[in-house]
Tab-separated table of C-alpha atoms in Angstrom:
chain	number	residue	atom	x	y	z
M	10	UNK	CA	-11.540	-30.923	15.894
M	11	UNK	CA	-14.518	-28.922	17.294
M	12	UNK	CA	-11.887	-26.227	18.327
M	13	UNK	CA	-10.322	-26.071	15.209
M	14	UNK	CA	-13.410	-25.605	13.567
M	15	UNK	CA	-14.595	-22.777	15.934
M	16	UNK	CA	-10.422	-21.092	15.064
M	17	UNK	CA	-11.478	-21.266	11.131
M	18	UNK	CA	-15.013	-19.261	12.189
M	19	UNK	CA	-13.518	-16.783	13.943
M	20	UNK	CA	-10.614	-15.940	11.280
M	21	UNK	CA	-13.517	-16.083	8.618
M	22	UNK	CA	-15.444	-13.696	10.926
M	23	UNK	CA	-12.169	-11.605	11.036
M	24	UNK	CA	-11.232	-11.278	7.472
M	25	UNK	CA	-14.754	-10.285	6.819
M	26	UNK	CA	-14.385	-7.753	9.300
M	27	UNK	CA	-11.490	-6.512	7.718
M	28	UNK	CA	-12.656	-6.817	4.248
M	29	UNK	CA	-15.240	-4.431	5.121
M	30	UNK	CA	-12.913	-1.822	6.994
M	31	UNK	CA	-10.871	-2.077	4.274
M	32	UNK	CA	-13.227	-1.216	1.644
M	33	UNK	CA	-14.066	2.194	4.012
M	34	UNK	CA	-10.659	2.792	5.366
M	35	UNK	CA	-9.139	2.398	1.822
M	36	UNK	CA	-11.671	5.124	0.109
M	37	UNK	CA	-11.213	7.387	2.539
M	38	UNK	CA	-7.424	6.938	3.854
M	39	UNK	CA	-7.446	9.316	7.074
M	40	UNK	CA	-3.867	9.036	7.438
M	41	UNK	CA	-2.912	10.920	4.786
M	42	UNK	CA	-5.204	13.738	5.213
M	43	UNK	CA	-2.677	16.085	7.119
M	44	UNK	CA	0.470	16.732	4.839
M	45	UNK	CA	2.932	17.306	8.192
M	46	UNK	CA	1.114	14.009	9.970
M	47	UNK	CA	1.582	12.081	6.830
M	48	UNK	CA	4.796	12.472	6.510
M	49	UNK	CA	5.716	10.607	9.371
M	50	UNK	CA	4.216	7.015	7.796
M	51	UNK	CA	4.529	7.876	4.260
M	52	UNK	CA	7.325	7.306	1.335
M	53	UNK	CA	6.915	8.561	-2.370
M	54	UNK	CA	9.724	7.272	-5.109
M	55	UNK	CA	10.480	7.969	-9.013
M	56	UNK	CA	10.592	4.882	-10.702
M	57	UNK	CA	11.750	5.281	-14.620
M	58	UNK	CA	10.674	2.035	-16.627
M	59	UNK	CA	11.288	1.075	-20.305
M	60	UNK	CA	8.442	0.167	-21.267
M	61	UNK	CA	5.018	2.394	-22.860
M	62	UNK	CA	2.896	3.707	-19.866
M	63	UNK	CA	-0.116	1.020	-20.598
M	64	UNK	CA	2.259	-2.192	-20.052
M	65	UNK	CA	3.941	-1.051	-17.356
M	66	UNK	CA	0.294	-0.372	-15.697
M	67	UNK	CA	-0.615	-3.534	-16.495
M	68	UNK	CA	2.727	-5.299	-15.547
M	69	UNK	CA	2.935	-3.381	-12.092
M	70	UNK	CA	-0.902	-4.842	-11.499
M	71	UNK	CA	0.059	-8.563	-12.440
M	72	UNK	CA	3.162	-8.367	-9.889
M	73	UNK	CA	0.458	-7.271	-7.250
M	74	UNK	CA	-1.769	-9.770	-8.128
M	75	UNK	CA	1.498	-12.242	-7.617
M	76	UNK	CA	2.383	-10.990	-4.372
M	77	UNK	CA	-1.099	-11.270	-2.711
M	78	UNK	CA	0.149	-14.070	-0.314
M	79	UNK	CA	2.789	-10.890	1.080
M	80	UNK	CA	0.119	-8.735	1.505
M	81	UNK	CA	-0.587	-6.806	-1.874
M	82	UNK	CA	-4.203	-6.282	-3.066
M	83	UNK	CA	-4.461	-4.632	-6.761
M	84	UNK	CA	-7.550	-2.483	-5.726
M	85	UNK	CA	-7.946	0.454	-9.071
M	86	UNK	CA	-6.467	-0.034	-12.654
M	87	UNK	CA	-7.162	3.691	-14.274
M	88	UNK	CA	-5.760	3.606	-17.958
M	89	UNK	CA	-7.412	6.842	-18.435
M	90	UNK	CA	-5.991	8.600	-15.812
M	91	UNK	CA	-2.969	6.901	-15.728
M	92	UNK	CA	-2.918	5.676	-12.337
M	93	UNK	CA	-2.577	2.090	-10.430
M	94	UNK	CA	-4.016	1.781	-6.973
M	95	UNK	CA	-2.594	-1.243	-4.835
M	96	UNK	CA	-3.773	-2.058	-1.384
M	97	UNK	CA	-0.784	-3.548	1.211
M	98	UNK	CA	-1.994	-5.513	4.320
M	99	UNK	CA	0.250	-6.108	7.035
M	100	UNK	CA	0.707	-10.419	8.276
M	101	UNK	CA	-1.429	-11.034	11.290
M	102	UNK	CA	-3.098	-6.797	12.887
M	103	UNK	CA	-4.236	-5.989	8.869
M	104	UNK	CA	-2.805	-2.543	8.767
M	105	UNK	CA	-4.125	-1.047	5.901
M	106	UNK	CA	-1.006	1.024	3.804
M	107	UNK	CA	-1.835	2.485	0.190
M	108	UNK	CA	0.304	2.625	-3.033
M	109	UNK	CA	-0.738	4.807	-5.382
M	110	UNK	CA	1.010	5.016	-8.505
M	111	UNK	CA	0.916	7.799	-11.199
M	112	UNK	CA	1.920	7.064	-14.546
M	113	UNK	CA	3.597	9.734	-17.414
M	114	UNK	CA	5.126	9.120	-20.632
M	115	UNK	CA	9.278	9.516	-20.857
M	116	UNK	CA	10.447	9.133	-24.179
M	117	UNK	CA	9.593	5.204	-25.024
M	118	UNK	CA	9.624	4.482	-21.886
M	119	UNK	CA	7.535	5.747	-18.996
M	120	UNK	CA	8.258	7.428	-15.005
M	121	UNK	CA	6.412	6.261	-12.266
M	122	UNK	CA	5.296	8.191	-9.175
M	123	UNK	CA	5.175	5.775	-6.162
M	124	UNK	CA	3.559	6.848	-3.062
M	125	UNK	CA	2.641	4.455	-0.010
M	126	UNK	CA	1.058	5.919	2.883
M	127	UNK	CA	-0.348	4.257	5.760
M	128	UNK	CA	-3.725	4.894	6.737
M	129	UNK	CA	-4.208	4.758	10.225
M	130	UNK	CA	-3.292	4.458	13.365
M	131	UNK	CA	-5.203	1.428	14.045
M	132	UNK	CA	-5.116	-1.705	12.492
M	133	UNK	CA	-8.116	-3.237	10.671
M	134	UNK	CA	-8.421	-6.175	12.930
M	135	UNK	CA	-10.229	-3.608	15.405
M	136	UNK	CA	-13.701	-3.106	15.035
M	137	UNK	CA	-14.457	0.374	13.803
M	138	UNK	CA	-10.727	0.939	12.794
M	139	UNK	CA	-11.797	3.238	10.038
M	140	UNK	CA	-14.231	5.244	12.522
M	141	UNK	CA	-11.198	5.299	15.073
M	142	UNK	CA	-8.450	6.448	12.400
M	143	UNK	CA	-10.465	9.289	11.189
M	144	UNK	CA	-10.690	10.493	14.734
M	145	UNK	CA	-6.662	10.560	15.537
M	146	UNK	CA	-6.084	11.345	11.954
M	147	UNK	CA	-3.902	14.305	13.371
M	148	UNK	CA	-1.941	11.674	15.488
M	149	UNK	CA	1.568	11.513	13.907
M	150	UNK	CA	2.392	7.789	14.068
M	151	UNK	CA	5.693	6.069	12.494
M	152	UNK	CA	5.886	3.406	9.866
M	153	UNK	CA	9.885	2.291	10.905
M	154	UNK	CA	10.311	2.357	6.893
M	155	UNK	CA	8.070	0.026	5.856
M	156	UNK	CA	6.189	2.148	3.199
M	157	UNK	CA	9.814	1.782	1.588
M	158	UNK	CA	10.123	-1.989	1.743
M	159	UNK	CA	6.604	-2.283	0.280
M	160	UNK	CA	7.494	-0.069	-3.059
M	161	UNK	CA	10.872	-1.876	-2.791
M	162	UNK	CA	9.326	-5.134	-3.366
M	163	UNK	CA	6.929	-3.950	-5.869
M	164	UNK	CA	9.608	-2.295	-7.944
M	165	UNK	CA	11.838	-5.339	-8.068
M	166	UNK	CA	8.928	-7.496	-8.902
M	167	UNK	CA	7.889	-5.154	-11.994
M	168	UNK	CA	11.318	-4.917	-13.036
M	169	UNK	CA	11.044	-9.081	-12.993
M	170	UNK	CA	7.546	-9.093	-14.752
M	171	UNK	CA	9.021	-6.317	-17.660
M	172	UNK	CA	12.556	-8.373	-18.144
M	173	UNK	CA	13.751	-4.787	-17.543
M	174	UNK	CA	15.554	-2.701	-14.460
M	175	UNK	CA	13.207	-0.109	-12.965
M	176	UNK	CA	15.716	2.643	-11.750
M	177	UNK	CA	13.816	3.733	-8.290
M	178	UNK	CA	14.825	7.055	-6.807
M	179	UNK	CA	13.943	8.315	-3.275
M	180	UNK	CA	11.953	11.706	-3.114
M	181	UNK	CA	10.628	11.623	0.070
M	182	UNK	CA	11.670	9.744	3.223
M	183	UNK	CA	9.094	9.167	5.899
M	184	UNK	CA	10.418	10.785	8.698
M	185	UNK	CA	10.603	7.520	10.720
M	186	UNK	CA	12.391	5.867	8.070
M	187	UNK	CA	16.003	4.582	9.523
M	188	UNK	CA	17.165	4.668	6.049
M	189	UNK	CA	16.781	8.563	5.584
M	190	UNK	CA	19.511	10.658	5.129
């Protein structure tokens, strides 16, 4: 029992520590800073939904807020500006990967611009991740298409949470993607 109690501190002490990298790492996002580096761990989509801009802002945050146990972490809801930020941590090293979605008006229905991008190198899980990652931010490192798989899931969850189909369209690949054609 006394171990198991000293397991629970130390995950406690590590999801704190990763709470606060990921409040840094997150506002800053070093991996996307270089446009040819990026590319390498980075995916951006066209999503066209059938619903007004506003519900489908609010829709895509409630399917983030539904998929937290996967990872997902709504982290900016801008109505104003038409754009949803969502946080995606990775199961057990906490890599940190950003969605960022731009909204605009199509008819009466609306077009999404999906972008995830991982950023960093390092995991979260490592003290002074964020400090590290802005240091190798010119260090081209692969994401094996997982940027896609995260937009994947979030696309098929908002087309769940608007009763409609979101049609998603590739516009970038990352360049480790095994997918890309």
């Amino acid at each position: 029992q006394q171990q198991q109690q000293q397991q629970q501190q130390q995950q406690q002490g590590a999801m704190g520590l990763v709470s606060v990298q990921a409040a840094v790492q997150g506002a800053i996002r070093p991996g996307t800073w270089l446009p040819g580096v990026r590319n390498f761990h980075s995916e951006v989509q066209e999503w066209t939904i059938s619903v007004p801009v506003v519900e489908a802002m609010e829709k895509v945050w409630a399917a983030a807020e539904e998929l937290r146990d996967a990872g997902y972490s709504p982290r900016k809801l801008d109505k104003e500006n038409k754009v949803v930020v969502i946080d995606f941590f990775t199961a057990k090293a906490k890599w940190l990967d950003q969605v960022v979605l731009r909204f605009s008006s199509l008819g009466s229905g609306c077009k999404c611009v999906a972008t995830n991008s991982s950023t960093g190198v390092f995991p979260l899980v490592i003290p002074l991740a964020p400090v590290l990652n802005v240091a190798l931010c010119w260090f081209p490192f692969g994401d094996g298409g997982k940027c896609a798989n995260t937009l994947d899931r979030l696309c098929r969850r908002l087309g769940v949470a608007t009763g409609t189909e979101v049609t998603s369209k590739t516009l970038r690949f990352s360049i480790t993607n095994p997918k890309k054609k």
